[in-house]
mmCIF file with all atom_site columns, C-alpha atoms in Angstrom:
data_model
loop_
_atom_site.group_PDB
_atom_site.id
_atom_site.type_symbol
_atom_site.label_atom_id
_atom_site.label_alt_id
_atom_site.label_comp_id
_atom_site.label_asym_id
_atom_site.label_entity_id
_atom_site.label_seq_id
_atom_site.pdbx_PDB_ins_code
_atom_site.Cartn_x
_atom_site.Cartn_y
_atom_site.Cartn_z
_atom_site.occupancy
_atom_site.B_iso_or_equiv
_atom_site.pdbx_formal_charge
_atom_site.auth_seq_id
_atom_site.auth_comp_id
_atom_site.auth_asym_id
_atom_site.auth_atom_id
_atom_site.pdbx_PDB_model_num
ATOM 1   C CA . GLY A 1 1   ? -27.400 -6.331  -9.957  1.00 70.00 ? 1   GLY A CA 1
ATOM 2   C CA . GLN A 1 2   ? -24.958 -8.172  -7.058  1.00 73.00 ? 2   GLN A CA 1
ATOM 3   C CA . GLN A 1 3   ? -22.825 -5.875  -5.440  1.00 88.00 ? 3   GLN A CA 1
ATOM 4   C CA . VAL A 1 4   ? -19.453 -7.355  -3.882  1.00 93.00 ? 4   VAL A CA 1
ATOM 5   C CA . MET A 1 5   ? -18.059 -4.454  -0.523  1.00 95.00 ? 5   MET A CA 1
ATOM 6   C CA . GLN A 1 6   ? -14.674 -5.134  0.956   1.00 97.00 ? 6   GLN A CA 1
ATOM 7   C CA . ILE A 1 7   ? -13.186 -3.615  3.767   1.00 96.00 ? 7   ILE A CA 1
ATOM 8   C CA . PRO A 1 8   ? -10.917 -1.091  4.662   1.00 96.00 ? 8   PRO A CA 1
ATOM 9   C CA . GLN A 1 9   ? -10.718 -0.054  2.322   1.00 95.00 ? 9   GLN A CA 1
ATOM 10  C CA . TYR A 1 10  ? -7.209  1.581   3.223   1.00 96.00 ? 10  TYR A CA 1
ATOM 11  C CA . GLN A 1 11  ? -5.104  -0.699  6.627   1.00 95.00 ? 11  GLN A CA 1
ATOM 12  C CA . HIS A 1 12  ? -1.409  0.225   7.239   1.00 96.00 ? 12  HIS A CA 1
ATOM 13  C CA . VAL A 1 13  ? 0.250   -1.739  9.410   1.00 97.00 ? 13  VAL A CA 1
ATOM 14  C CA . GLN A 1 14  ? 2.443   -2.656  11.353  1.00 97.00 ? 14  GLN A CA 1
ATOM 15  C CA . GLU A 1 15  ? 5.604   -5.138  9.849   1.00 97.00 ? 15  GLU A CA 1
ATOM 16  C CA . GLY A 1 16  ? 5.153   -8.146  12.226  1.00 97.00 ? 16  GLY A CA 1
ATOM 17  C CA . GLU A 1 17  ? 1.438   -7.255  12.862  1.00 97.00 ? 17  GLU A CA 1
ATOM 18  C CA . ASP A 1 18  ? -1.858  -9.272  11.159  1.00 97.00 ? 18  ASP A CA 1
ATOM 19  C CA . PHE A 1 19  ? -5.006  -8.039  10.195  1.00 95.00 ? 19  PHE A CA 1
ATOM 20  C CA . THR A 1 20  ? -8.081  -8.611  8.317   1.00 97.00 ? 20  THR A CA 1
ATOM 21  C CA . THR A 1 21  ? -10.229 -7.471  4.935   1.00 97.00 ? 21  THR A CA 1
ATOM 22  C CA . TYR A 1 22  ? -13.599 -8.585  5.104   1.00 98.00 ? 22  TYR A CA 1
ATOM 23  C CA . CYS A 1 23  ? -15.614 -9.010  1.343   1.00 97.00 ? 23  CYS A CA 1
ATOM 24  C CA . ASN A 1 24  ? -19.120 -9.221  1.192   1.00 97.00 ? 24  ASN A CA 1
ATOM 25  C CA . SER A 1 25  ? -22.239 -9.981  -1.382  1.00 95.00 ? 25  SER A CA 1
ATOM 26  C CA . SER A 1 26  ? -25.705 -8.322  -2.200  1.00 92.00 ? 26  SER A CA 1
ATOM 27  C CA . THR A 1 27  ? -26.289 -12.073 -3.326  1.00 92.00 ? 27  THR A CA 1
ATOM 28  C CA . THR A 1 28  ? -25.247 -15.725 -2.956  1.00 93.00 ? 28  THR A CA 1
ATOM 29  C CA . LEU A 1 29  ? -22.363 -16.144 -4.676  1.00 94.00 ? 29  LEU A CA 1
ATOM 30  C CA . SER A 1 30  ? -20.718 -19.895 -6.152  1.00 93.00 ? 30  SER A CA 1
ATOM 31  C CA . ASN A 1 31  ? -17.121 -18.715 -5.730  1.00 94.00 ? 31  ASN A CA 1
ATOM 32  C CA . ILE A 1 32  ? -15.206 -16.384 -4.258  1.00 96.00 ? 32  ILE A CA 1
ATOM 33  C CA . GLN A 1 33  ? -11.343 -15.540 -5.000  1.00 96.00 ? 33  GLN A CA 1
ATOM 34  C CA . TRP A 1 34  ? -8.843  -13.026 -3.998  1.00 97.00 ? 34  TRP A CA 1
ATOM 35  C CA . TYR A 1 35  ? -6.332  -11.289 -6.267  1.00 97.00 ? 35  TYR A CA 1
ATOM 36  C CA . LYS A 1 36  ? -3.341  -9.441  -5.034  1.00 97.00 ? 36  LYS A CA 1
ATOM 37  C CA . GLN A 1 37  ? -2.535  -6.221  -7.153  1.00 96.00 ? 37  GLN A CA 1
ATOM 38  C CA . ARG A 1 38  ? 0.868   -4.924  -6.580  1.00 95.00 ? 38  ARG A CA 1
ATOM 39  C CA . PRO A 1 39  ? 1.299   -1.097  -6.677  1.00 92.00 ? 39  PRO A CA 1
ATOM 40  C CA . GLY A 1 40  ? 1.713   -0.603  -10.873 1.00 90.00 ? 40  GLY A CA 1
ATOM 41  C CA . GLY A 1 41  ? 1.173   -4.176  -11.648 1.00 94.00 ? 41  GLY A CA 1
ATOM 42  C CA . HIS A 1 42  ? -2.541  -6.367  -12.617 1.00 95.00 ? 42  HIS A CA 1
ATOM 43  C CA . PRO A 1 43  ? -3.942  -8.387  -11.036 1.00 95.00 ? 43  PRO A CA 1
ATOM 44  C CA . VAL A 1 44  ? -2.473  -12.032 -9.839  1.00 96.00 ? 44  VAL A CA 1
ATOM 45  C CA . PHE A 1 45  ? -5.030  -14.841 -9.092  1.00 96.00 ? 45  PHE A CA 1
ATOM 46  C CA . LEU A 1 46  ? -4.480  -15.705 -4.674  1.00 97.00 ? 46  LEU A CA 1
ATOM 47  C CA . ILE A 1 47  ? -7.514  -18.238 -4.048  1.00 97.00 ? 47  ILE A CA 1
ATOM 48  C CA . GLN A 1 48  ? -10.854 -19.458 -4.708  1.00 95.00 ? 48  GLN A CA 1
ATOM 49  C CA . LEU A 1 49  ? -13.909 -20.936 -2.498  1.00 96.00 ? 49  LEU A CA 1
ATOM 50  C CA . VAL A 1 50  ? -16.362 -22.498 -3.355  1.00 95.00 ? 50  VAL A CA 1
ATOM 51  C CA . LYS A 1 51  ? -17.559 -24.633 -1.032  1.00 96.00 ? 51  LYS A CA 1
ATOM 52  C CA . SER A 1 52  ? -19.942 -23.079 2.699   1.00 97.00 ? 52  SER A CA 1
ATOM 53  C CA . GLY A 1 53  ? -17.621 -22.618 5.385   1.00 97.00 ? 53  GLY A CA 1
ATOM 54  C CA . GLU A 1 54  ? -14.125 -23.659 3.738   1.00 97.00 ? 54  GLU A CA 1
ATOM 55  C CA . VAL A 1 55  ? -10.624 -22.778 4.952   1.00 98.00 ? 55  VAL A CA 1
ATOM 56  C CA . LYS A 1 56  ? -8.073  -21.794 2.607   1.00 98.00 ? 56  LYS A CA 1
ATOM 57  C CA . LYS A 1 57  ? -4.302  -21.766 3.308   1.00 98.00 ? 57  LYS A CA 1
ATOM 58  C CA . GLN A 1 58  ? -1.370  -20.299 1.856   1.00 96.00 ? 58  GLN A CA 1
ATOM 59  C CA . LYS A 1 59  ? 0.975   -19.704 3.907   1.00 96.00 ? 59  LYS A CA 1
ATOM 60  C CA . ARG A 1 60  ? 0.873   -16.263 6.541   1.00 98.00 ? 60  ARG A CA 1
ATOM 61  C CA . LEU A 1 61  ? -2.694  -15.881 4.714   1.00 98.00 ? 61  LEU A CA 1
ATOM 62  C CA . THR A 1 62  ? -6.263  -17.702 5.618   1.00 98.00 ? 62  THR A CA 1
ATOM 63  C CA . PHE A 1 63  ? -9.261  -17.403 3.339   1.00 98.00 ? 63  PHE A CA 1
ATOM 64  C CA . GLN A 1 64  ? -12.793 -17.741 5.200   1.00 98.00 ? 64  GLN A CA 1
ATOM 65  C CA . PHE A 1 65  ? -16.275 -18.581 3.060   1.00 98.00 ? 65  PHE A CA 1
ATOM 66  C CA . GLY A 1 66  ? -19.183 -18.111 5.331   1.00 97.00 ? 66  GLY A CA 1
ATOM 67  C CA . GLU A 1 67  ? -21.736 -20.778 5.562   1.00 96.00 ? 67  GLU A CA 1
ATOM 68  C CA . ALA A 1 68  ? -24.090 -18.322 3.774   1.00 96.00 ? 68  ALA A CA 1
ATOM 69  C CA . LYS A 1 69  ? -21.406 -18.062 0.691   1.00 96.00 ? 69  LYS A CA 1
ATOM 70  C CA . LYS A 1 70  ? -22.172 -14.258 1.043   1.00 96.00 ? 70  LYS A CA 1
ATOM 71  C CA . ASN A 1 71  ? -19.380 -13.786 3.422   1.00 97.00 ? 71  ASN A CA 1
ATOM 72  C CA . SER A 1 72  ? -15.901 -13.895 2.886   1.00 98.00 ? 72  SER A CA 1
ATOM 73  C CA . SER A 1 73  ? -12.070 -12.560 4.400   1.00 98.00 ? 73  SER A CA 1
ATOM 74  C CA . LEU A 1 74  ? -8.306  -12.856 4.340   1.00 98.00 ? 74  LEU A CA 1
ATOM 75  C CA . HIS A 1 75  ? -6.805  -12.960 7.030   1.00 98.00 ? 75  HIS A CA 1
ATOM 76  C CA . ILE A 1 76  ? -2.364  -11.891 6.726   1.00 98.00 ? 76  ILE A CA 1
ATOM 77  C CA . THR A 1 77  ? -0.721  -12.485 9.800   1.00 98.00 ? 77  THR A CA 1
ATOM 78  C CA . ALA A 1 78  ? 3.392   -11.178 10.387  1.00 98.00 ? 78  ALA A CA 1
ATOM 79  C CA . THR A 1 79  ? 3.498   -9.469  7.498   1.00 97.00 ? 79  THR A CA 1
ATOM 80  C CA . GLN A 1 80  ? 5.853   -8.773  5.370   1.00 97.00 ? 80  GLN A CA 1
ATOM 81  C CA . THR A 1 81  ? 6.701   -5.431  3.525   1.00 95.00 ? 81  THR A CA 1
ATOM 82  C CA . THR A 1 82  ? 6.278   -8.132  0.866   1.00 96.00 ? 82  THR A CA 1
ATOM 83  C CA . ASP A 1 83  ? 2.387   -8.077  1.163   1.00 97.00 ? 83  ASP A CA 1
ATOM 84  C CA . VAL A 1 84  ? 1.462   -4.471  0.464   1.00 97.00 ? 84  VAL A CA 1
ATOM 85  C CA . GLY A 1 85  ? -0.310  -3.791  -2.144  1.00 96.00 ? 85  GLY A CA 1
ATOM 86  C CA . THR A 1 86  ? -4.729  -3.504  -2.445  1.00 96.00 ? 86  THR A CA 1
ATOM 87  C CA . TYR A 1 87  ? -6.385  -6.921  -2.051  1.00 97.00 ? 87  TYR A CA 1
ATOM 88  C CA . PHE A 1 88  ? -9.547  -8.179  -4.334  1.00 97.00 ? 88  PHE A CA 1
ATOM 89  C CA . CYS A 1 89  ? -11.916 -9.693  -3.592  1.00 97.00 ? 89  CYS A CA 1
ATOM 90  C CA . ALA A 1 90  ? -14.227 -11.132 -6.468  1.00 95.00 ? 90  ALA A CA 1
ATOM 91  C CA . GLY A 1 91  ? -17.627 -13.141 -6.318  1.00 93.00 ? 91  GLY A CA 1
ATOM 92  C CA . GLN A 1 92  ? -19.293 -14.556 -8.794  1.00 91.00 ? 92  GLN A CA 1
ATOM 93  C CA . SER A 1 93  ? -23.113 -15.083 -8.655  1.00 86.00 ? 93  SER A CA 1
ATOM 94  C CA . SER A 1 94  ? -24.931 -18.641 -9.949  1.00 78.00 ? 94  SER A CA 1
ATOM 95  C CA . ASP A 1 95  ? -26.250 -16.601 -12.089 1.00 77.00 ? 95  ASP A CA 1
ATOM 96  C CA . SER A 1 96  ? -24.227 -14.724 -14.019 1.00 74.00 ? 96  SER A CA 1
ATOM 97  C CA . TRP A 1 97  ? -21.895 -16.517 -16.180 1.00 70.00 ? 97  TRP A CA 1
ATOM 98  C CA . GLY A 1 98  ? -18.256 -15.754 -17.442 1.00 77.00 ? 98  GLY A CA 1
ATOM 99  C CA . LYS A 1 99  ? -18.324 -11.881 -14.937 1.00 87.00 ? 99  LYS A CA 1
ATOM 100 C CA . LEU A 1 100 ? -16.555 -11.390 -11.697 1.00 90.00 ? 100 LEU A CA 1
ATOM 101 C CA . GLN A 1 101 ? -17.767 -8.416  -9.722  1.00 92.00 ? 101 GLN A CA 1
ATOM 102 C CA . PHE A 1 102 ? -15.118 -7.476  -7.681  1.00 94.00 ? 102 PHE A CA 1
ATOM 103 C CA . GLY A 1 103 ? -14.893 -5.224  -4.690  1.00 95.00 ? 103 GLY A CA 1
ATOM 104 C CA . ALA A 1 104 ? -12.739 -2.036  -4.124  1.00 95.00 ? 104 ALA A CA 1
ATOM 105 C CA . GLY A 1 105 ? -10.414 -3.951  -2.802  1.00 96.00 ? 105 GLY A CA 1
ATOM 106 C CA . THR A 1 106 ? -7.982  -2.636  0.306   1.00 97.00 ? 106 THR A CA 1
ATOM 107 C CA . GLN A 1 107 ? -4.658  -0.672  0.268   1.00 96.00 ? 107 GLN A CA 1
ATOM 108 C CA . VAL A 1 108 ? -1.971  -2.850  2.190   1.00 97.00 ? 108 VAL A CA 1
ATOM 109 C CA . VAL A 1 109 ? 1.099   -0.386  3.436   1.00 97.00 ? 109 VAL A CA 1
ATOM 110 C CA . VAL A 1 110 ? 3.277   -1.788  5.464   1.00 96.00 ? 110 VAL A CA 1
ATOM 111 C CA . THR A 1 111 ? 5.957   -0.345  7.847   1.00 94.00 ? 111 THR A CA 1
ATOM 112 C CA . PRO A 1 112 ? 8.607   -1.141  8.717   1.00 89.00 ? 112 PRO A CA 1
ATOM 113 C CA . GLU B 2 1   ? 5.213   -19.056 -16.529 1.00 80.00 ? 1   GLU B CA 1
ATOM 114 C CA . PRO B 2 2   ? 2.267   -18.514 -19.682 1.00 83.00 ? 2   PRO B CA 1
ATOM 115 C CA . GLU B 2 3   ? 1.820   -15.198 -19.199 1.00 93.00 ? 3   GLU B CA 1
ATOM 116 C CA . VAL B 2 4   ? -1.028  -12.926 -21.190 1.00 97.00 ? 4   VAL B CA 1
ATOM 117 C CA . THR B 2 5   ? 0.217   -10.501 -24.099 1.00 97.00 ? 5   THR B CA 1
ATOM 118 C CA . GLN B 2 6   ? -1.451  -7.221  -24.175 1.00 98.00 ? 6   GLN B CA 1
ATOM 119 C CA . THR B 2 7   ? -0.488  -4.475  -26.758 1.00 97.00 ? 7   THR B CA 1
ATOM 120 C CA . PRO B 2 8   ? 0.239   -0.997  -26.881 1.00 97.00 ? 8   PRO B CA 1
ATOM 121 C CA . SER B 2 9   ? 1.248   -0.721  -22.827 1.00 97.00 ? 9   SER B CA 1
ATOM 122 C CA . HIS B 2 10  ? 0.050   2.537   -23.101 1.00 97.00 ? 10  HIS B CA 1
ATOM 123 C CA . GLN B 2 11  ? -1.935  4.401   -25.830 1.00 97.00 ? 11  GLN B CA 1
ATOM 124 C CA . VAL B 2 12  ? -2.466  8.104   -25.777 1.00 98.00 ? 12  VAL B CA 1
ATOM 125 C CA . THR B 2 13  ? -5.770  9.072   -28.838 1.00 98.00 ? 13  THR B CA 1
ATOM 126 C CA . GLN B 2 14  ? -7.757  11.871  -29.401 1.00 98.00 ? 14  GLN B CA 1
ATOM 127 C CA . MET B 2 15  ? -11.396 12.083  -27.718 1.00 98.00 ? 15  MET B CA 1
ATOM 128 C CA . GLY B 2 16  ? -13.647 11.099  -30.562 1.00 97.00 ? 16  GLY B CA 1
ATOM 129 C CA . GLN B 2 17  ? -10.991 8.236   -32.918 1.00 98.00 ? 17  GLN B CA 1
ATOM 130 C CA . GLU B 2 18  ? -11.790 4.752   -32.724 1.00 98.00 ? 18  GLU B CA 1
ATOM 131 C CA . VAL B 2 19  ? -9.009  2.457   -30.470 1.00 98.00 ? 19  VAL B CA 1
ATOM 132 C CA . ILE B 2 20  ? -7.750  -1.287  -30.541 1.00 97.00 ? 20  ILE B CA 1
ATOM 133 C CA . LEU B 2 21  ? -6.610  -3.023  -28.324 1.00 98.00 ? 21  LEU B CA 1
ATOM 134 C CA . ARG B 2 22  ? -5.159  -6.333  -28.300 1.00 97.00 ? 22  ARG B CA 1
ATOM 135 C CA . CYS B 2 23  ? -4.112  -9.217  -26.188 1.00 97.00 ? 23  CYS B CA 1
ATOM 136 C CA . VAL B 2 24  ? -2.805  -12.548 -26.785 1.00 97.00 ? 24  VAL B CA 1
ATOM 137 C CA . PRO B 2 25  ? -4.171  -15.114 -24.400 1.00 96.00 ? 25  PRO B CA 1
ATOM 138 C CA . ILE B 2 26  ? -2.759  -18.528 -22.704 1.00 95.00 ? 26  ILE B CA 1
ATOM 139 C CA . SER B 2 27  ? -2.955  -20.817 -25.347 1.00 91.00 ? 27  SER B CA 1
ATOM 140 C CA . ASN B 2 28  ? -4.996  -23.954 -23.722 1.00 90.00 ? 28  ASN B CA 1
ATOM 141 C CA . HIS B 2 29  ? -7.214  -21.131 -22.083 1.00 93.00 ? 29  HIS B CA 1
ATOM 142 C CA . LEU B 2 30  ? -11.363 -21.112 -23.235 1.00 91.00 ? 30  LEU B CA 1
ATOM 143 C CA . TYR B 2 31  ? -12.926 -18.750 -21.354 1.00 93.00 ? 31  TYR B CA 1
ATOM 144 C CA . PHE B 2 32  ? -11.180 -14.696 -22.088 1.00 95.00 ? 32  PHE B CA 1
ATOM 145 C CA . TYR B 2 33  ? -12.518 -10.825 -20.406 1.00 96.00 ? 33  TYR B CA 1
ATOM 146 C CA . TRP B 2 34  ? -11.549 -7.861  -21.217 1.00 97.00 ? 34  TRP B CA 1
ATOM 147 C CA . TYR B 2 35  ? -11.934 -6.292  -18.047 1.00 97.00 ? 35  TYR B CA 1
ATOM 148 C CA . ARG B 2 36  ? -11.390 -1.597  -16.659 1.00 97.00 ? 36  ARG B CA 1
ATOM 149 C CA . GLN B 2 37  ? -9.568  -0.961  -14.072 1.00 96.00 ? 37  GLN B CA 1
ATOM 150 C CA . ILE B 2 38  ? -10.026 4.311   -13.719 1.00 94.00 ? 38  ILE B CA 1
ATOM 151 C CA . LEU B 2 39  ? -6.828  5.177   -11.311 1.00 88.00 ? 39  LEU B CA 1
ATOM 152 C CA . GLY B 2 40  ? -6.790  3.854   -8.261  1.00 83.00 ? 40  GLY B CA 1
ATOM 153 C CA . GLN B 2 41  ? -10.735 2.629   -8.930  1.00 88.00 ? 41  GLN B CA 1
ATOM 154 C CA . LYS B 2 42  ? -11.763 -0.898  -8.412  1.00 88.00 ? 42  LYS B CA 1
ATOM 155 C CA . VAL B 2 43  ? -12.073 -3.291  -11.374 1.00 94.00 ? 43  VAL B CA 1
ATOM 156 C CA . GLU B 2 44  ? -14.487 -3.460  -12.974 1.00 95.00 ? 44  GLU B CA 1
ATOM 157 C CA . PHE B 2 45  ? -16.174 -5.536  -15.968 1.00 95.00 ? 45  PHE B CA 1
ATOM 158 C CA . LEU B 2 46  ? -16.481 -5.497  -20.020 1.00 97.00 ? 46  LEU B CA 1
ATOM 159 C CA . VAL B 2 47  ? -16.861 -8.467  -21.488 1.00 96.00 ? 47  VAL B CA 1
ATOM 160 C CA . SER B 2 48  ? -16.689 -12.356 -20.975 1.00 94.00 ? 48  SER B CA 1
ATOM 161 C CA . PHE B 2 49  ? -16.117 -14.463 -24.119 1.00 94.00 ? 49  PHE B CA 1
ATOM 162 C CA . TYR B 2 50  ? -15.802 -18.240 -25.357 1.00 92.00 ? 50  TYR B CA 1
ATOM 163 C CA . ASN B 2 51  ? -17.022 -20.077 -27.512 1.00 89.00 ? 51  ASN B CA 1
ATOM 164 C CA . ASN B 2 52  ? -15.736 -17.190 -30.190 1.00 90.00 ? 52  ASN B CA 1
ATOM 165 C CA . GLU B 2 53  ? -19.087 -15.132 -28.687 1.00 92.00 ? 53  GLU B CA 1
ATOM 166 C CA . ILE B 2 54  ? -19.394 -13.372 -26.364 1.00 94.00 ? 54  ILE B CA 1
ATOM 167 C CA . SER B 2 55  ? -21.307 -14.545 -23.220 1.00 91.00 ? 55  SER B CA 1
ATOM 168 C CA . GLU B 2 56  ? -22.558 -11.389 -21.204 1.00 91.00 ? 56  GLU B CA 1
ATOM 169 C CA . LYS B 2 57  ? -21.543 -8.224  -20.932 1.00 93.00 ? 57  LYS B CA 1
ATOM 170 C CA . SER B 2 58  ? -21.733 -4.915  -18.325 1.00 93.00 ? 58  SER B CA 1
ATOM 171 C CA . GLU B 2 59  ? -23.721 -2.174  -19.100 1.00 93.00 ? 59  GLU B CA 1
ATOM 172 C CA . ILE B 2 60  ? -20.366 -0.243  -19.636 1.00 94.00 ? 60  ILE B CA 1
ATOM 173 C CA . PHE B 2 61  ? -20.246 -2.959  -22.611 1.00 96.00 ? 61  PHE B CA 1
ATOM 174 C CA . ASP B 2 62  ? -22.660 -0.931  -25.052 1.00 93.00 ? 62  ASP B CA 1
ATOM 175 C CA . ASP B 2 63  ? -22.115 -0.359  -28.339 1.00 94.00 ? 63  ASP B CA 1
ATOM 176 C CA . GLN B 2 64  ? -19.716 1.924   -29.161 1.00 96.00 ? 64  GLN B CA 1
ATOM 177 C CA . PHE B 2 65  ? -17.903 -1.526  -27.636 1.00 97.00 ? 65  PHE B CA 1
ATOM 178 C CA . SER B 2 66  ? -16.222 -4.376  -29.271 1.00 97.00 ? 66  SER B CA 1
ATOM 179 C CA . VAL B 2 67  ? -15.059 -7.092  -29.039 1.00 97.00 ? 67  VAL B CA 1
ATOM 180 C CA . GLU B 2 68  ? -13.047 -10.149 -31.739 1.00 95.00 ? 68  GLU B CA 1
ATOM 181 C CA . ARG B 2 69  ? -11.193 -13.514 -31.828 1.00 92.00 ? 69  ARG B CA 1
ATOM 182 C CA . PRO B 2 70  ? -9.302  -12.809 -35.198 1.00 86.00 ? 70  PRO B CA 1
ATOM 183 C CA . ASP B 2 71  ? -7.247  -15.267 -35.781 1.00 86.00 ? 71  ASP B CA 1
ATOM 184 C CA . GLY B 2 72  ? -7.825  -17.852 -32.812 1.00 78.00 ? 72  GLY B CA 1
ATOM 185 C CA . SER B 2 73  ? -4.996  -16.887 -31.103 1.00 87.00 ? 73  SER B CA 1
ATOM 186 C CA . ASN B 2 74  ? -5.547  -12.722 -30.836 1.00 93.00 ? 74  ASN B CA 1
ATOM 187 C CA . PHE B 2 75  ? -8.159  -11.388 -29.115 1.00 96.00 ? 75  PHE B CA 1
ATOM 188 C CA . THR B 2 76  ? -9.682  -7.289  -29.379 1.00 97.00 ? 76  THR B CA 1
ATOM 189 C CA . LEU B 2 77  ? -11.245 -4.751  -28.278 1.00 98.00 ? 77  LEU B CA 1
ATOM 190 C CA . LYS B 2 78  ? -12.137 -1.895  -30.311 1.00 98.00 ? 78  LYS B CA 1
ATOM 191 C CA . ILE B 2 79  ? -13.802 1.509   -28.504 1.00 98.00 ? 79  ILE B CA 1
ATOM 192 C CA . ARG B 2 80  ? -14.719 2.859   -31.777 1.00 96.00 ? 80  ARG B CA 1
ATOM 193 C CA . SER B 2 81  ? -15.556 6.469   -30.976 1.00 95.00 ? 81  SER B CA 1
ATOM 194 C CA . THR B 2 82  ? -13.914 7.182   -27.590 1.00 97.00 ? 82  THR B CA 1
ATOM 195 C CA . LYS B 2 83  ? -14.765 9.522   -24.858 1.00 97.00 ? 83  LYS B CA 1
ATOM 196 C CA . LEU B 2 84  ? -12.916 11.335  -22.368 1.00 97.00 ? 84  LEU B CA 1
ATOM 197 C CA . GLU B 2 85  ? -14.327 9.071   -19.782 1.00 96.00 ? 85  GLU B CA 1
ATOM 198 C CA . ASP B 2 86  ? -12.600 6.098   -21.267 1.00 97.00 ? 86  ASP B CA 1
ATOM 199 C CA . SER B 2 87  ? -9.697  6.802   -20.109 1.00 97.00 ? 87  SER B CA 1
ATOM 200 C CA . ALA B 2 88  ? -8.539  3.809   -18.074 1.00 97.00 ? 88  ALA B CA 1
ATOM 201 C CA . MET B 2 89  ? -6.254  0.549   -17.733 1.00 97.00 ? 89  MET B CA 1
ATOM 202 C CA . TYR B 2 90  ? -7.566  -2.158  -19.622 1.00 98.00 ? 90  TYR B CA 1
ATOM 203 C CA . PHE B 2 91  ? -6.685  -5.522  -19.708 1.00 98.00 ? 91  PHE B CA 1
ATOM 204 C CA . CYS B 2 92  ? -7.515  -8.421  -20.704 1.00 98.00 ? 92  CYS B CA 1
ATOM 205 C CA . ALA B 2 93  ? -7.587  -12.615 -18.363 1.00 96.00 ? 93  ALA B CA 1
ATOM 206 C CA . SER B 2 94  ? -8.249  -15.628 -19.695 1.00 95.00 ? 94  SER B CA 1
ATOM 207 C CA . SER B 2 95  ? -8.705  -18.960 -17.844 1.00 93.00 ? 95  SER B CA 1
ATOM 208 C CA . GLU B 2 96  ? -8.869  -22.659 -18.644 1.00 90.00 ? 96  GLU B CA 1
ATOM 209 C CA . PHE B 2 97  ? -12.522 -23.106 -16.834 1.00 84.00 ? 97  PHE B CA 1
ATOM 210 C CA . ASP B 2 98  ? -15.070 -19.866 -16.977 1.00 79.00 ? 98  ASP B CA 1
ATOM 211 C CA . SER B 2 99  ? -15.061 -17.541 -13.980 1.00 72.00 ? 99  SER B CA 1
ATOM 212 C CA . TYR B 2 100 ? -11.633 -19.598 -12.136 1.00 81.00 ? 100 TYR B CA 1
ATOM 213 C CA . GLY B 2 101 ? -8.300  -18.512 -11.902 1.00 88.00 ? 101 GLY B CA 1
ATOM 214 C CA . TYR B 2 102 ? -7.840  -15.823 -14.068 1.00 93.00 ? 102 TYR B CA 1
ATOM 215 C CA . THR B 2 103 ? -4.301  -14.490 -15.933 1.00 95.00 ? 103 THR B CA 1
ATOM 216 C CA . PHE B 2 104 ? -4.470  -10.810 -17.048 1.00 96.00 ? 104 PHE B CA 1
ATOM 217 C CA . GLY B 2 105 ? -3.034  -9.227  -19.380 1.00 97.00 ? 105 GLY B CA 1
ATOM 218 C CA . SER B 2 106 ? -0.453  -6.399  -17.705 1.00 97.00 ? 106 SER B CA 1
ATOM 219 C CA . GLY B 2 107 ? -3.480  -4.039  -19.280 1.00 97.00 ? 107 GLY B CA 1
ATOM 220 C CA . THR B 2 108 ? -3.232  -1.433  -21.523 1.00 98.00 ? 108 THR B CA 1
ATOM 221 C CA . ARG B 2 109 ? -3.076  2.547   -20.659 1.00 98.00 ? 109 ARG B CA 1
ATOM 222 C CA . LEU B 2 110 ? -5.758  4.514   -22.421 1.00 98.00 ? 110 LEU B CA 1
ATOM 223 C CA . THR B 2 111 ? -5.760  7.990   -22.603 1.00 98.00 ? 111 THR B CA 1
ATOM 224 C CA . VAL B 2 112 ? -7.989  9.529   -24.480 1.00 98.00 ? 112 VAL B CA 1
ATOM 225 C CA . VAL B 2 113 ? -7.417  13.821  -25.035 1.00 97.00 ? 113 VAL B CA 1
#
């Protein structure tokens, strides 16, 4: 079955630094979504990527969908303490209606 | 901003008991989902629901689980005979379009003792 893998599992970042989290699917995806979950909270939708090679930006966050639609990345520049949380990618395959397969998440800790 | 509401926030139940977790999705959303998250682990798909029927379900969603939309606003998840391994945070989610931009509820923490 479809597997979505995410690395790294943990990311310790100094405030002001940049970092990237990566997501890989075992199958070609119809779309990929990114969610953020604060400690003790629920996942909050950030963005969806649909097209091959698509790049979208939200302020300091840059999301990319690979050409083969099997991988994605999230890059955060100038990390702030408000970026603390776990970032999940979630992929949908074209033959799996109504089901998002979540990656294991990257837990981000920011030190001032 | 519209919210998905889940009740209760925390449920403790004895092994073998039935539990019903309740959700009120966003009113104009047509697609509904249940996911669960065991502490510190990833979010796992349970079931998707559209047009009053299950669209897809995972291997976790066995005969002990059922979903219902009893009155056009509530969306419930029933576990008939709970097991210790059912202990998890259960999230309800809804979306206006198929699998796009879920809005998650705050979750129900289910503890089976």
